[in-house]
Amino acid sequence: MRCAIAGATRFQDWLERLHISNSVLTSRLGMLVDLGVLRRSPYQLRPLRYEYLLTRRGRDLWTSLVAIWGWELAWVPEHTPPIPALHHTICNHDFLPVLLCAHCSVAVQPRDAAGTFGQAGEWGRSVPNASTRRRSRSGAPGDDPAFPQTYALLGNRWSAAMVGAAFAGARQFKDFEQILSAPPTVLSDRLRHFCELSIFDAVPVGGRSDRPVYQLTDKGRAFFPVIMLIVASGQRWFHSPEGPAMIFRHRPPASELDHPFAPRLACGHCGGELRGADIADADTDVQAPTSSHSTQ
Ligand SMILES: [Zn+2]
Ligand SMILES: [Zn+2]
């Protein structure tokens, strides 16, 4: 999807950009078509050849991608070569994205937003079911050559659920165990890995280092916009008949009252709200897709 948003439309485009086999690429493109984020369209009749175009649902993922990109730019200096800067064509500056509340246009910090489960929400739906629990840990180097640390946090359902639980207030091993019903070996493995990535700090309690409190670091808290935008896209395009899985409220720091929270992204340089068409990759000038790529 990252390549599609950067302009890939033909099989060869993905093959050239990713270390991926023909068969894996074929099956993933098929899956993305089934999910309704890409659609197949013939571009040549003899022999018949298809290209893969973003649908509106797929194009909507650009906000999540920009949030991921911004987090990696700001917090993951290990990239070699460095990942290209994001460029805002409206103010003509490189930028890092800022998460805003669509209701009050104030920049949102994790402590100012509160989430509760809606009718379709429960932790049990966010974790792997029994039949898939034995898959190996994702996030090994090479899983996603562009954003390996994001992949470590989101590329696997246990990891993603643990990040969600941390933002929901889980601090100790037993909190994660209780909330997620996760196998202890999975939990200790991921907690250790998240500490290695400086997402959590393991703070000893009462002089005991064997039962630390896991606190989100600044780097960990800075991942909040990614989570918010992915959840928002999920709820916008994949409805559950029972209603939303998560309901978020925002209370600005100086206010007594809260209001519904929907995330928006703004340019950290000029403060203007970001639109996909106004963002360029500073190195290659690949533009995020405009409406001409869309299907209605
Ligand atoms: Zn607000
Ligand atoms: Zn700007």
Coordinates of N, CA, C and O in Angstrom, one line a residue, residues 88 90-91 95-98 100 264-275 278:
H88 N 5.7 19.7 2.1 CA 4.4 20.3 1.9 C 4.5 21.3 0.8 O 5.1 22.3 0.9
I90 N 2.3 23.3 -0.3 CA 1.6 24.6 -0.1 C 2.5 25.6 0.5 O 2.5 26.8 0.1
C91 N 3.2 25.2 1.6 CA 4.1 26.2 2.2 C 5.6 26.1 1.7 O 6.5 26.8 2.0
F95 N 8.3 19.0 6.4 CA 7.5 19.1 7.6 C 7.5 17.8 8.3 O 7.7 16.7 7.7
L96 N 7.1 17.8 9.6 CA 6.6 16.6 10.3 C 5.1 16.8 10.6 O 4.7 18.0 10.9
P97 N 4.3 15.8 10.4 CA 2.9 16.0 10.6 C 2.5 16.2 12.1 O 3.2 15.7 13.0
V98 N 1.4 16.9 12.3 CA 0.9 17.1 13.7 C -0.5 16.6 13.7 O -1.3 16.9 12.8
L100 N -4.2 16.8 14.8 CA -5.2 17.8 15.3 C -6.5 17.1 15.6 O -6.8 16.1 15.0
R264 N -7.2 14.6 12.5 CA -6.8 15.3 11.3 C -5.3 15.5 11.3 O -4.7 15.6 12.4
L265 N -4.7 15.6 10.2 CA -3.2 15.9 10.2 C -3.0 17.3 9.7 O -3.6 17.7 8.7
A266 N -2.1 18.0 10.3 CA -1.7 19.3 9.9 C -0.2 19.3 9.6 O 0.6 18.5 10.1
C267 N 0.3 20.3 8.8 CA 1.7 20.5 8.5 C 2.3 21.1 9.8 O 1.8 22.2 10.3
G268 N 3.4 20.5 10.3 CA 4.0 21.0 11.5 C 4.8 22.3 11.2 O 5.2 23.0 12.1
H269 N 5.0 22.7 9.9 CA 5.7 23.9 9.6 C 4.7 25.1 9.5 O 4.9 26.1 10.2
C270 N 3.7 25.0 8.7 CA 2.8 26.1 8.5 C 1.5 26.0 9.3 O 0.7 26.9 9.3
G271 N 1.2 24.8 9.8 CA -0.1 24.6 10.5 C -1.3 24.3 9.7 O -2.3 24.1 10.2
G272 N -1.1 24.4 8.4 CA -2.3 24.1 7.5 C -2.7 22.7 7.5 O -1.8 21.8 7.6
E273 N -4.0 22.4 7.3 CA -4.4 21.0 7.3 C -3.9 20.4 6.0 O -3.8 21.0 5.0
L274 N -3.4 19.1 6.2 CA -2.8 18.4 5.1 C -3.8 17.8 4.2 O -4.8 17.2 4.7
R275 N -3.6 17.8 2.9 CA -4.3 17.1 1.9 C -3.3 16.2 1.2 O -2.2 16.6 0.9
D278 N -1.1 17.6 -1.6 CA -0.2 18.6 -1.3 C 1.1 18.1 -0.7 O 1.9 18.9 -0.2

